[in-house]
């Protein structure tokens, strides 16, 4: 069996935004001005720091969490490794080329989750309005200042101190009056730093930044902007809405506001996770039925372990395949009830797989996801709640 | 093929077999019935590939033996509408079958008999007989608990197995994971060494319909690990053959509670009616009813966020500690509807544990119901 790199589902990857897969229940007041106090806390090289904390031999050395073989990708890199240019989501082969002394660690999600639970507990000591983005970062709305610390900056410092005391890990904090600015700020003085963007300074701060720092602007987007003569937030702010619409379509609204430091999104507490999944990219493309089935077994095992750990229950199983021409195919099945156990989950995965076989071409990736989770606020929720209230014999 | 038959005979026979035929079929011939005219009798057969029913009917006359297939639902609808007491003539020629009765005349498309799929029964080494009434009761007492979830396909039928206890028995069980029904009878001669089998839901339903018209006789049952055949009405009767569900039924005996020490006894009819009444206001599909058990009474109640509340007190014999437990009203009613007696026993443990329900310790039927959190 080929070595499966530990490319965990994107929701698990460090720092990944998970907006697409969550909905909100409780939300903070939607601020239309600069009266809110928002903190973004981001753990420093979280997975790698946990490894360095738990294994003193790794301290001060370039460490990457993730699979080292074949098509493995780096899930997280220590700051020592980042100096060599190693980044999250980078193929491990590339990472090793950049940093020949790089030490690869297998991911230990139990340890990360344990640390994450502690951190989230600290957040909730300070405010009920906590919106976790992943295991290692979260937005907090501290406008109400329940512990009467006096300022958002003091709260952020208290949180960073408490995190270090409880976990031995460092965090960076961004403090501002909206989520967009708070997130930019937390990145400003990383690692183990804090940055405050005060009301009135937001627009100037944003305009000093290269557009690449804007969330949602990737390498391709930055390239396009460069072609259009836009390098910084100031360049963007100089453009009017009509021009932005013409060039960026639906993305224009966001860019227009971002360039002015405006972000009215509330901090959404109790975001509810909508899916649990995982996928594997293979060392070599596979196509033979026995290999495909064996892979399905492995993925079902891994994903189910994650589902169980979270006590999740769901009704929809989705199979994802990426063919070697990078086309993505998905197949889903929804049940009238929750998936019962690993055997059930695996069986559905297998039957979805059988439906697509024989494959038109080899695949480079297979993934399996459980969604339509219990308690997700959506149509039919009431019935599912009822179904859950019914206890089962088997 | 050419034969004449009484309309009533044809109609009765077609009504038996046509429900086997699925309304929508991707394979055209599965929409058809096979009509095979032999000496003085016609054989009619329908199949869905998993289940087939063959019935012999007496013909007024067979002028030319032969066999042909025609649309089951068409022929049934025609037979239904033909005048009562008429003689129906069936004649096949040149890819058509002509149906004549009185002044009516139909010409129906046909498909050749050789294309008609017949289930290969193979060897059916286990053979025994059961009175039709007993088999009908076995089905009635268990079929409501059959699961309809396709993913746990091995629950989509009635499980039959033999077992040695203080006496040899044949047991039938069905469950959907929320409730379980079990029916036990003395092992019939010939059933010893029988493989465990799961009879699919559709076969159970068709069999039950056929039994209704043959309740006075015996049913011959022949089976192997993969097929089962029920023969009713002896010679010239009906034969139902079904594939069995290829799966393992869960070890259900482990979910039958043995140590439930709280005994509640009450009249199943007033209990049923009380549950039915309070459940009226329940909005959710599952209709959870709360039972408050107190000294010699049960307080049934439903609280609906939209429709208010309902409560009813039902007299009962109960001497254990007071507590509350919730059940799906429909599940309760399904079970209570099976109790032909003026008392039903509920053996309870607590609000989260399976409850055993039966008429008394001698009854052949036993039910286990999981509560709901309320």
XYZ file of C-alpha atoms in Angstrom:
768
model
C 0.000 0.000 0.000
C 1.318 3.375 -0.874
C 2.068 5.815 1.860
C -0.787 8.213 2.424
C 0.340 11.663 3.279
C -1.486 13.235 6.124
C -3.408 15.786 4.145
C -6.224 16.072 6.578
C -9.521 17.488 5.447
C -9.241 21.175 4.861
C -11.306 21.976 7.901
C -8.570 20.473 9.983
C -5.709 22.251 8.350
C -4.030 24.971 10.237
C -5.463 28.375 9.754
C -7.965 27.311 7.148
C -11.063 29.412 6.858
C -14.133 27.301 7.116
C -16.829 29.755 6.197
C -18.212 27.554 3.483
C -19.026 24.777 5.848
C -20.575 26.509 8.783
C -23.709 28.402 9.570
C -24.366 30.578 12.505
C -26.819 30.421 15.311
C -26.086 33.214 17.776
C -24.440 36.343 16.448
C -23.063 39.486 17.933
C -24.727 42.776 17.210
C -23.982 43.835 13.684
C -21.947 46.979 14.037
C -22.308 49.652 11.432
C -19.571 51.792 12.888
C -16.349 51.499 14.807
C -17.980 50.905 18.169
C -17.302 47.177 18.324
C -14.244 45.583 19.866
C -13.096 42.515 18.001
C -10.088 40.335 18.739
C -8.592 37.784 16.395
C -6.391 35.242 18.132
C -4.127 33.093 16.020
C -1.853 30.471 17.537
C 1.726 30.621 16.290
C 2.604 27.653 14.051
C 0.119 25.715 16.109
C 0.656 22.064 15.146
C 4.401 22.476 14.872
C 4.551 24.300 18.205
C 2.665 21.499 19.917
C 5.211 19.050 18.512
C 8.104 21.199 19.709
C 6.517 21.571 23.127
C 6.030 17.839 23.521
C 9.402 16.838 22.103
C 12.200 19.109 23.380
C 14.617 17.746 20.765
C 12.606 19.521 18.097
C 12.885 22.946 19.699
C 14.771 25.474 17.660
C 14.760 23.176 14.642
C 12.861 23.326 11.363
C 9.841 21.105 11.860
C 6.992 20.266 9.516
C 3.844 18.425 10.482
C 2.534 16.223 7.721
C 3.505 13.320 5.535
C 6.993 13.353 4.121
C 6.626 10.751 1.407
C 5.243 10.907 -2.094
C 2.614 13.571 -2.476
C 2.486 14.486 1.198
C 1.795 18.058 2.052
C 2.942 20.212 4.928
C 0.071 20.781 7.355
C 2.104 23.195 9.470
C 5.668 24.453 9.639
C 7.641 25.799 12.598
C 9.066 29.304 12.377
C 12.529 27.816 11.957
C 11.233 26.010 8.858
C 9.430 29.083 7.575
C 12.766 30.874 7.351
C 13.594 28.467 4.560
C 10.339 29.279 2.816
C 8.458 26.210 3.985
C 4.726 26.937 4.153
C 1.510 25.149 5.026
C -0.097 23.239 2.163
C 3.232 23.054 0.345
C 4.095 19.643 -1.118
C 6.496 17.908 1.227
C 8.879 17.256 -1.637
C 9.191 20.987 -2.252
C 9.572 21.655 1.457
C 12.412 19.194 1.729
C 14.137 20.715 -1.260
C 13.940 24.165 0.351
C 15.063 22.864 3.719
C 17.033 19.616 3.560
C 17.228 19.366 7.369
C 13.480 19.640 7.771
C 12.136 17.219 10.394
C 8.756 15.734 9.524
C 6.333 14.818 12.323
C 3.220 12.749 11.916
C 0.175 14.788 12.845
C -1.355 14.076 16.259
C -4.777 15.581 16.143
C -5.653 14.392 19.618
C -2.906 16.572 21.033
C -3.901 19.559 18.882
C -7.513 19.189 19.801
C -6.684 18.969 23.478
C -4.728 22.223 23.296
C -7.468 23.774 21.207
C -10.097 22.886 23.789
C -8.077 24.626 26.488
C -7.666 27.706 24.349
C -11.340 27.898 23.519
C -12.130 27.590 27.207
C -9.955 30.661 27.844
C -11.760 32.581 25.089
C -15.100 31.760 26.620
C -13.918 32.980 30.009
C -13.674 36.386 28.379
C -16.753 36.475 26.182
C -19.529 34.191 25.051
C -19.181 35.570 21.524
C -16.439 33.297 20.216
C -16.281 32.264 16.587
C -13.658 29.564 16.101
C -12.321 29.390 12.555
C -10.299 26.255 13.081
C -8.477 24.549 15.907
C -6.040 27.405 16.287
C -7.790 30.669 15.551
C -10.933 32.473 16.519
C -12.703 35.793 16.483
C -13.937 37.220 19.764
C -16.379 40.060 20.207
C -15.374 41.687 23.499
C -17.419 44.869 23.167
C -19.286 44.001 26.364
C -16.056 43.321 28.316
C -17.722 40.985 30.809
C -14.637 40.787 33.041
C -14.252 44.564 33.156
C -10.616 44.587 32.105
C -11.114 48.037 30.671
C -9.940 47.647 27.079
C -9.848 45.141 24.258
C -6.068 45.382 24.237
C -5.893 44.360 27.873
C -8.269 41.485 27.200
C -6.119 40.321 24.298
C -2.978 40.451 26.411
C -4.694 38.588 29.240
C -5.798 35.896 26.801
C -2.303 35.493 25.394
C -0.845 35.214 28.891
C -3.456 32.711 29.961
C -2.909 30.611 26.846
C 0.810 30.478 27.460
C 0.346 29.600 31.113
C -2.116 26.828 30.347
C -0.539 25.304 27.244
C 3.016 26.564 26.939
C 2.132 27.828 23.468
C 2.265 31.324 22.104
C -0.477 33.187 20.295
C -0.668 36.383 18.332
C -3.546 38.772 18.679
C -5.094 41.386 16.467
C -7.375 43.966 18.051
C -9.662 46.208 16.095
C -13.276 47.149 15.430
C -14.092 44.517 12.831
C -13.096 41.001 11.844
C -11.267 41.922 8.664
C -8.963 44.351 10.454
C -8.512 42.141 13.514
C -7.335 39.313 11.325
C -4.917 41.496 9.414
C -3.642 42.833 12.712
C -2.952 39.449 14.283
C -0.678 38.687 11.352
C 1.203 41.940 11.784
C 3.505 41.116 14.700
C 3.643 37.343 14.485
C 4.853 35.328 16.299
C 3.915 36.042 19.886
C 2.851 39.590 19.149
C -0.085 41.900 19.292
C -1.244 44.686 17.021
C -4.042 47.131 17.626
C -5.813 49.027 14.872
C -7.835 51.810 16.453
C -10.987 53.358 15.073
C -9.948 55.936 12.503
C -6.736 54.079 11.618
C -8.340 51.182 9.766
C -8.469 52.683 6.300
C -4.898 53.945 6.477
C -3.655 50.589 7.715
C -5.374 48.667 4.946
C -4.190 51.069 2.299
C -0.592 50.547 3.308
C -0.831 46.798 2.738
C -0.085 44.871 -0.423
C -3.362 43.514 -1.811
C -2.036 39.979 -1.470
C -2.613 40.258 2.289
C -6.353 40.681 1.758
C -8.239 37.565 2.578
C -9.606 36.144 -0.662
C -6.902 37.572 -2.877
C -4.663 34.712 -3.891
C -1.647 34.558 -6.164
C -3.826 34.613 -9.282
C -5.891 37.536 -8.050
C -2.818 39.502 -7.040
C -1.327 38.876 -10.470
C -4.434 40.200 -12.151
C -4.449 43.262 -9.915
C -0.791 43.890 -10.652
C -1.617 43.842 -14.357
C -4.289 46.451 -13.658
C -1.792 48.557 -11.733
C -3.035 47.686 -8.244
C -0.353 46.795 -5.736
C -1.639 48.136 -2.446
C -4.837 48.826 -0.602
C -4.427 52.486 -1.526
C -4.416 51.622 -5.224
C -7.603 49.671 -4.675
C -9.244 52.448 -2.664
C -8.602 54.837 -5.530
C -10.882 52.825 -7.806
C -14.603 53.379 -7.848
C -17.313 50.775 -7.639
C -18.085 50.825 -11.360
C -14.496 50.055 -12.232
C -14.286 47.311 -9.612
C -17.533 45.745 -10.835
C -16.294 45.773 -14.395
C -13.063 44.051 -13.458
C -13.939 41.843 -10.504
C -17.659 41.141 -10.801
C -19.234 39.980 -7.586
C -15.926 40.275 -5.740
C -16.133 44.072 -6.157
C -18.353 44.730 -3.138
C -15.918 43.004 -0.875
C -12.884 44.754 -2.344
C -14.548 48.152 -2.127
C -15.247 47.761 1.572
C -11.989 45.989 2.378
C -9.971 48.809 0.846
C -11.693 51.174 3.290
C -11.324 48.914 6.299
C -15.050 48.297 6.441
C -16.385 44.916 7.516
C -19.821 44.656 9.037
C -19.882 40.891 9.537
C -20.819 40.011 13.094
C -18.867 37.554 15.213
C -20.926 34.422 14.952
C -20.876 32.342 18.083
C -22.038 28.734 18.037
C -21.096 28.259 14.453
C -22.231 24.834 13.671
C -20.054 22.496 11.790
C -21.792 21.175 8.717
C -19.562 18.343 7.706
C -16.798 15.988 8.693
C -14.584 14.653 6.015
C -11.159 13.705 4.912
C -9.359 13.014 1.710
C -6.176 11.454 0.516
C -3.912 12.358 -2.335
C -1.979 9.324 -3.495
C 1.702 8.890 -4.122
C 0.737 7.469 -7.465
C -2.546 7.666 -9.344
C -4.694 4.626 -8.802
C -7.381 2.974 -10.902
C -7.552 -0.735 -10.118
C -10.707 -1.789 -8.281
C -8.885 -3.637 -5.465
C -6.721 -0.612 -4.780
C -9.706 1.715 -4.911
C -11.622 -0.447 -2.463
C -8.710 -0.724 -0.119
C -8.310 3.037 -0.227
C -11.989 3.462 0.563
C -11.526 1.270 3.635
C -8.624 3.383 4.836
C -10.379 6.679 4.284
C -13.601 5.483 5.886
C -11.585 4.377 8.919
C -9.848 7.703 9.284
C -12.896 9.847 8.677
C -15.106 7.774 10.923
C -12.547 8.095 13.696
C -12.873 11.854 13.373
C -16.662 11.686 13.296
C -16.712 9.573 16.413
C -14.279 11.798 18.228
C -16.643 14.674 17.640
C -19.733 12.659 18.418
C -21.192 13.778 15.104
C -24.218 12.240 13.476
C -25.216 12.859 9.888
C -27.291 11.558 7.056
C -25.395 12.361 3.880
C -22.254 10.666 2.661
C -20.324 12.231 -0.200
C -17.582 10.589 -2.191
C -15.100 12.889 -3.892
C -12.698 11.820 -6.593
C -10.086 13.896 -8.337
C -9.075 12.403 -11.650
C -5.544 12.696 -12.918
C -6.672 15.535 -15.185
C -7.704 17.346 -11.961
C -11.406 17.124 -12.760
C -13.397 16.587 -9.620
C -16.347 14.223 -9.432
C -18.621 13.809 -6.442
C -21.327 11.326 -5.592
C -23.612 11.721 -2.616
C -26.223 9.656 -0.892
C -28.671 10.879 1.724
C -30.345 8.487 4.068
C -33.650 8.893 5.841
C -31.689 8.469 9.084
C -28.237 8.994 10.482
C -25.309 6.866 9.460
C -25.102 4.295 12.202
C -21.569 3.098 12.541
C -18.296 2.676 10.766
C -19.512 -0.399 8.892
C -22.539 1.516 7.663
C -20.413 4.535 6.698
C -17.905 2.378 4.905
C -20.602 0.399 3.132
C -22.194 3.567 1.762
C -18.776 4.820 0.697
C -18.172 1.558 -1.086
C -21.507 1.556 -2.846
C -20.910 5.140 -4.041
C -17.552 4.000 -5.299
C -19.060 0.998 -7.084
C -21.440 3.382 -8.853
C -18.577 5.255 -10.500
C -16.569 2.193 -11.425
C -15.105 1.460 -13.847
C -13.358 4.799 -13.631
C -12.862 6.704 -16.871
C -9.295 7.473 -15.828
C -7.047 7.007 -12.803
C -7.604 9.194 -9.764
C -5.104 11.152 -7.733
C -7.347 11.819 -4.765
C -10.248 10.239 -2.941
C -12.295 11.815 -0.170
C -15.294 10.906 1.930
C -17.484 13.350 3.867
C -20.371 13.067 6.274
C -22.756 16.005 6.155
C -26.377 16.908 6.806
C -25.328 16.735 10.421
C -27.687 16.406 13.277
C -28.675 19.774 14.614
C -27.590 21.683 11.541
C -30.172 24.459 11.252
C -31.805 23.608 7.968
C -35.064 22.276 6.656
C -36.174 19.074 8.308
C -34.284 19.817 11.455
C -37.258 19.133 13.644
C -37.727 15.666 12.240
C -34.123 14.825 12.695
C -34.283 16.006 16.257
C -37.221 13.688 16.723
C -35.378 10.846 15.130
C -32.628 11.428 17.620
C -35.027 11.489 20.531
C -36.007 7.971 19.547
C -33.568 5.598 21.203
C -32.427 2.558 19.301
C -32.144 -1.134 20.046
C -29.309 -1.733 17.599
C -53.165 -20.865 -27.378
C -56.903 -20.736 -27.094
C -58.971 -21.120 -23.924
C -62.186 -19.997 -22.351
C -62.553 -19.137 -18.698
C -65.096 -17.669 -16.354
C -64.621 -13.971 -15.787
C -64.823 -14.376 -11.978
C -62.101 -17.029 -11.989
C -59.866 -14.943 -14.216
C -60.392 -11.838 -12.112
C -59.690 -13.579 -8.827
C -56.544 -15.134 -10.183
C -55.248 -11.940 -11.736
C -55.928 -9.997 -8.560
C -53.643 -12.452 -6.773
C -50.749 -12.227 -9.135
C -50.901 -8.709 -10.508
C -49.740 -7.008 -7.323
C -46.425 -8.811 -7.699
C -45.903 -6.944 -10.946
C -44.296 -3.588 -10.370
C -46.069 -0.639 -11.968
C -42.897 0.663 -13.474
C -40.521 -1.704 -15.130
C -37.415 -1.153 -17.140
C -37.596 -4.718 -18.449
C -40.814 -4.852 -20.509
C -41.610 -8.502 -19.931
C -41.729 -7.969 -16.155
C -44.939 -5.985 -16.737
C -46.530 -9.096 -18.158
C -48.164 -12.203 -16.780
C -47.514 -15.567 -18.281
C -50.648 -17.453 -19.272
C -50.054 -21.112 -19.914
C -52.980 -23.196 -21.138
C -52.671 -26.897 -20.388
C -55.187 -29.684 -20.111
C -58.386 -28.231 -18.738
C -56.542 -25.608 -16.738
C -54.703 -22.338 -17.103
C -51.596 -21.432 -15.183
C -50.988 -17.725 -14.540
C -47.625 -16.482 -13.363
C -46.189 -13.106 -12.388
C -42.716 -12.163 -11.243
C -40.519 -9.251 -10.223
C -37.404 -11.426 -10.440
C -37.213 -11.733 -6.641
C -40.668 -13.034 -6.106
C -42.997 -15.071 -8.266
C -46.561 -16.220 -7.859
C -48.071 -19.050 -9.853
C -51.759 -19.819 -9.717
C -53.728 -22.537 -11.424
C -57.264 -21.809 -12.479
C -59.855 -24.122 -13.871
C -60.703 -23.386 -17.493
C -64.129 -23.823 -19.029
C -62.325 -25.212 -22.027
C -58.868 -25.328 -23.554
C -59.136 -25.553 -27.301
C -55.463 -25.150 -28.096
C -52.734 -25.535 -25.457
C -49.919 -22.983 -25.496
C -48.442 -20.080 -23.584
C -48.104 -16.336 -24.046
C -47.396 -13.228 -21.961
C -49.483 -10.046 -21.824
C -49.563 -6.933 -19.695
C -50.691 -7.888 -16.212
C -52.306 -4.588 -15.339
C -54.090 -4.283 -18.688
C -55.556 -7.750 -18.485
C -56.543 -7.218 -14.868
C -58.261 -3.919 -15.647
C -60.095 -5.517 -18.564
C -61.218 -8.479 -16.462
C -62.460 -6.068 -13.831
C -64.655 -4.217 -16.291
C -66.093 -7.180 -18.141
C -69.693 -8.013 -17.288
C -70.262 -10.259 -14.320
C -70.896 -13.889 -15.183
C -69.408 -13.611 -18.654
C -67.205 -16.218 -20.286
C -63.869 -14.833 -21.405
C -62.094 -16.241 -24.394
C -58.333 -15.806 -24.682
C -56.683 -16.527 -27.973
C -53.100 -15.845 -29.003
C -52.109 -15.363 -32.607
C -49.431 -13.378 -34.407
C -47.951 -11.399 -31.510
C -51.415 -10.496 -30.260
C -53.782 -11.926 -27.744
C -57.457 -11.479 -28.369
C -59.677 -11.183 -25.325
C -63.373 -11.652 -26.056
C -66.338 -11.535 -23.733
C -69.905 -10.816 -24.760
C -69.736 -8.068 -27.312
C -66.317 -6.772 -26.129
C -63.165 -7.564 -27.984
C -59.595 -6.556 -27.141
C -56.411 -7.192 -29.009
C -53.364 -6.920 -26.756
C -49.669 -6.917 -27.581
C -47.745 -9.928 -26.325
C -44.216 -11.049 -25.655
C -43.052 -14.635 -26.162
C -43.240 -16.990 -23.179
C -39.621 -18.061 -23.606
C -38.491 -14.584 -22.572
C -40.441 -14.785 -19.332
C -38.031 -15.152 -16.406
C -38.687 -17.983 -13.999
C -36.988 -18.176 -10.614
C -34.819 -21.261 -10.415
C -35.837 -22.758 -7.117
C -33.024 -25.258 -6.896
C -33.094 -27.798 -4.126
C -35.393 -26.856 -1.228
C -34.346 -29.402 1.380
C -36.364 -28.161 4.371
C -40.099 -28.880 4.195
C -42.820 -28.423 6.752
C -46.452 -27.476 7.028
C -48.171 -24.780 9.048
C -51.864 -24.086 9.378
C -52.596 -21.003 7.274
C -54.137 -19.306 10.304
C -50.926 -19.735 12.302
C -48.796 -18.424 9.468
C -51.137 -15.465 9.074
C -50.883 -14.692 12.787
C -47.103 -15.003 12.688
C -47.052 -12.405 9.927
C -49.578 -10.080 11.555
C -47.747 -10.041 14.865
C -44.367 -9.212 13.385
C -44.636 -7.486 10.013
C -45.354 -3.998 11.366
C -41.864 -3.913 12.853
C -40.104 -4.665 9.558
C -37.651 -1.918 8.683
C -38.119 0.091 5.510
C -34.582 1.447 5.474
C -32.793 0.140 2.459
C -29.333 0.506 3.893
C -29.941 -2.047 6.599
C -31.431 -4.366 4.014
C -31.096 -7.358 6.327
C -33.860 -5.839 8.454
C -36.228 -5.552 5.475
C -37.980 -8.807 6.218
C -39.140 -11.340 8.767
C -36.393 -13.463 10.213
C -37.290 -17.147 10.657
C -35.154 -19.508 12.650
C -35.453 -22.620 14.755
C -34.052 -22.989 18.198
C -33.862 -25.558 20.985
C -35.155 -24.183 24.235
C -37.125 -26.100 26.834
C -38.816 -27.353 23.686
C -37.914 -26.980 20.032
C -39.392 -23.815 18.577
C -39.688 -21.859 15.356
C -39.311 -18.137 15.858
C -40.175 -15.208 13.650
C -38.696 -11.787 14.374
C -38.784 -8.366 12.769
C -37.193 -5.114 13.858
C -36.453 -1.648 12.562
C -33.979 -0.856 15.294
C -36.588 1.006 17.363
C -38.929 -1.845 18.110
C -38.818 -5.574 17.823
C -41.587 -8.123 17.412
C -41.096 -11.820 17.992
C -43.508 -14.666 17.516
C -42.722 -18.148 18.798
C -44.434 -21.424 17.929
C -43.628 -25.089 18.454
C -41.254 -26.284 15.809
C -43.218 -27.999 13.051
C -42.143 -31.459 11.951
C -39.610 -31.167 9.197
C -38.258 -27.779 10.275
C -35.387 -29.205 12.301
C -32.006 -28.176 10.942
C -33.602 -25.394 8.948
C -31.224 -22.603 7.894
C -31.881 -19.109 9.292
C -33.735 -17.131 6.646
C -35.017 -13.580 6.127
C -38.230 -13.400 4.088
C -38.416 -10.051 2.261
C -41.138 -7.547 3.058
C -42.825 -7.763 -0.336
C -43.031 -11.551 -0.179
C -44.528 -11.251 3.303
C -47.161 -8.809 2.043
C -48.095 -10.916 -0.981
C -48.183 -14.080 1.088
C -50.448 -12.487 3.656
C -52.913 -11.468 0.928
C -52.949 -14.967 -0.497
C -53.434 -16.502 2.950
C -56.545 -14.442 3.506
C -58.364 -16.562 0.942
C -56.997 -19.870 2.169
C -57.231 -19.538 5.944
C -58.798 -22.926 6.512
C -56.091 -25.038 4.999
C -52.455 -25.741 5.563
C -49.498 -24.087 3.903
C -46.641 -26.195 2.659
C -43.309 -24.424 3.147
C -40.168 -25.540 1.349
C -36.926 -23.681 1.690
C -33.199 -23.565 1.260
C -30.782 -20.911 2.477
C -31.561 -18.782 -0.579
C -35.187 -19.500 -1.616
C -38.508 -20.146 0.026
C -41.701 -21.536 -1.471
C -45.186 -21.350 0.009
C -47.877 -23.604 -1.459
C -51.477 -22.854 -0.569
C -54.706 -24.546 -1.501
C -53.058 -27.803 -2.560
C -53.471 -28.910 -6.187
C -54.616 -26.073 -8.372
C -53.794 -23.602 -5.649
C -51.272 -20.786 -5.462
C -47.517 -21.109 -5.182
C -45.409 -18.176 -4.049
C -41.660 -18.480 -4.447
C -39.296 -15.812 -3.178
C -35.620 -15.212 -2.967
C -34.476 -14.696 0.599
C -32.556 -11.687 1.840
C -28.881 -12.505 1.646
C -27.690 -11.049 4.913
C -27.251 -11.712 8.590
C -30.042 -10.747 10.916
C -28.651 -9.225 14.108
C -28.601 -11.276 17.272
C -31.850 -9.807 18.476
C -32.079 -11.928 21.603
C -29.579 -9.662 23.325
C -31.937 -6.676 23.140
C -34.827 -8.501 24.760
C -34.715 -7.360 28.372
C -34.881 -10.035 31.031
C -34.464 -8.060 34.233
C -37.068 -5.306 33.892
C -38.593 -5.163 37.359
C -41.318 -2.545 37.007
C -44.544 -4.179 35.915
C -47.424 -2.189 34.522
C -50.689 -3.935 33.642
C -53.594 -2.247 31.951
C -56.359 -2.596 29.423
C -54.800 -2.400 25.967
C -57.901 -0.890 24.417
C -58.242 2.078 26.771
C -54.471 2.491 26.698
C -54.505 2.530 22.880
C -57.348 5.017 22.756
C -55.743 7.274 25.359
C -52.475 7.324 23.464
C -54.323 8.010 20.245
C -56.240 10.913 21.777
C -53.346 12.742 23.423
C -51.179 12.227 20.329
C -53.669 14.272 18.310
C -51.893 17.472 19.241
C -48.388 16.184 18.619
C -46.988 17.949 15.579
C -43.841 15.984 15.022
C -43.979 12.955 12.835
C -42.783 10.727 15.602
C -45.500 11.806 18.029
C -43.784 11.323 21.342
C -46.149 10.551 24.193
C -45.014 10.861 27.767
C -46.217 8.261 30.259
C -46.148 9.229 33.901
C -46.359 6.026 35.914
C -47.868 6.413 39.348
C -49.534 4.101 41.846
C -52.209 2.300 39.863
C -52.452 4.785 37.053
C -50.658 6.109 34.015
C -50.833 9.759 33.030
C -50.407 10.128 29.289
C -49.377 13.550 28.093
C -48.162 15.422 25.057
C -46.770 18.935 25.007
C -46.555 20.587 21.639
C -44.889 23.947 21.139
C -47.536 24.803 18.545
C -50.680 23.027 19.646
C -50.753 23.240 23.409
C -50.956 20.300 25.746
C -53.013 17.161 26.245
C -53.252 14.732 29.131
C -55.259 11.668 29.990
C -55.270 9.378 32.970
C -55.561 5.655 32.345
C -56.267 3.292 35.262
C -53.618 0.602 35.602
C -52.021 -1.847 37.982
C -48.682 -0.416 39.000
C -46.902 -0.742 42.325
C -43.289 0.203 41.594
C -41.718 3.619 42.029
C -43.177 6.503 40.042
C -41.268 7.633 36.963
C -41.739 9.024 33.487
C -40.961 7.488 30.124
C -41.664 8.550 26.542
C -42.653 6.494 23.528
C -43.460 7.065 19.902
C -47.260 6.998 19.906
C -47.448 5.159 16.602
C -45.083 2.455 17.765
C -47.121 1.978 20.925
C -50.336 1.772 18.951
C -48.827 -0.717 16.492
C -48.020 -3.021 19.372
C -51.195 -2.481 21.389
C -53.185 -3.190 18.244
C -51.729 -6.705 18.300
C -52.941 -7.568 21.801
C -56.247 -9.519 21.747
C -56.901 -9.539 25.454
C -58.174 -7.326 28.237
C -54.745 -6.887 29.789
C -51.338 -6.048 28.463
C -48.108 -6.236 30.457
C -45.364 -3.656 30.149
C -42.112 -4.591 31.822
C -40.073 -1.441 32.328
C -36.642 -0.637 33.688
C -36.081 3.085 33.206
C -36.687 5.928 30.758
C -33.718 4.973 28.608
C -33.995 1.195 28.488
C -35.932 -1.204 26.254
C -39.409 -2.021 27.477
C -40.886 -5.469 27.054
C -44.543 -5.672 26.084
C -46.690 -8.803 25.912
C -50.114 -10.110 26.686
C -48.789 -12.414 29.410
C -45.998 -14.900 29.964
C -47.753 -17.514 27.863
C -48.325 -15.436 24.761
C -46.613 -16.424 21.559
C -45.941 -12.817 20.648
C -43.472 -10.579 22.442
C -42.559 -6.979 21.714
C -39.632 -4.798 22.688
C -39.928 -1.050 22.344
C -37.216 1.527 22.819
C -38.349 4.739 24.507
C -37.941 8.274 23.223
C -36.278 11.032 25.158
C -39.036 13.424 26.163
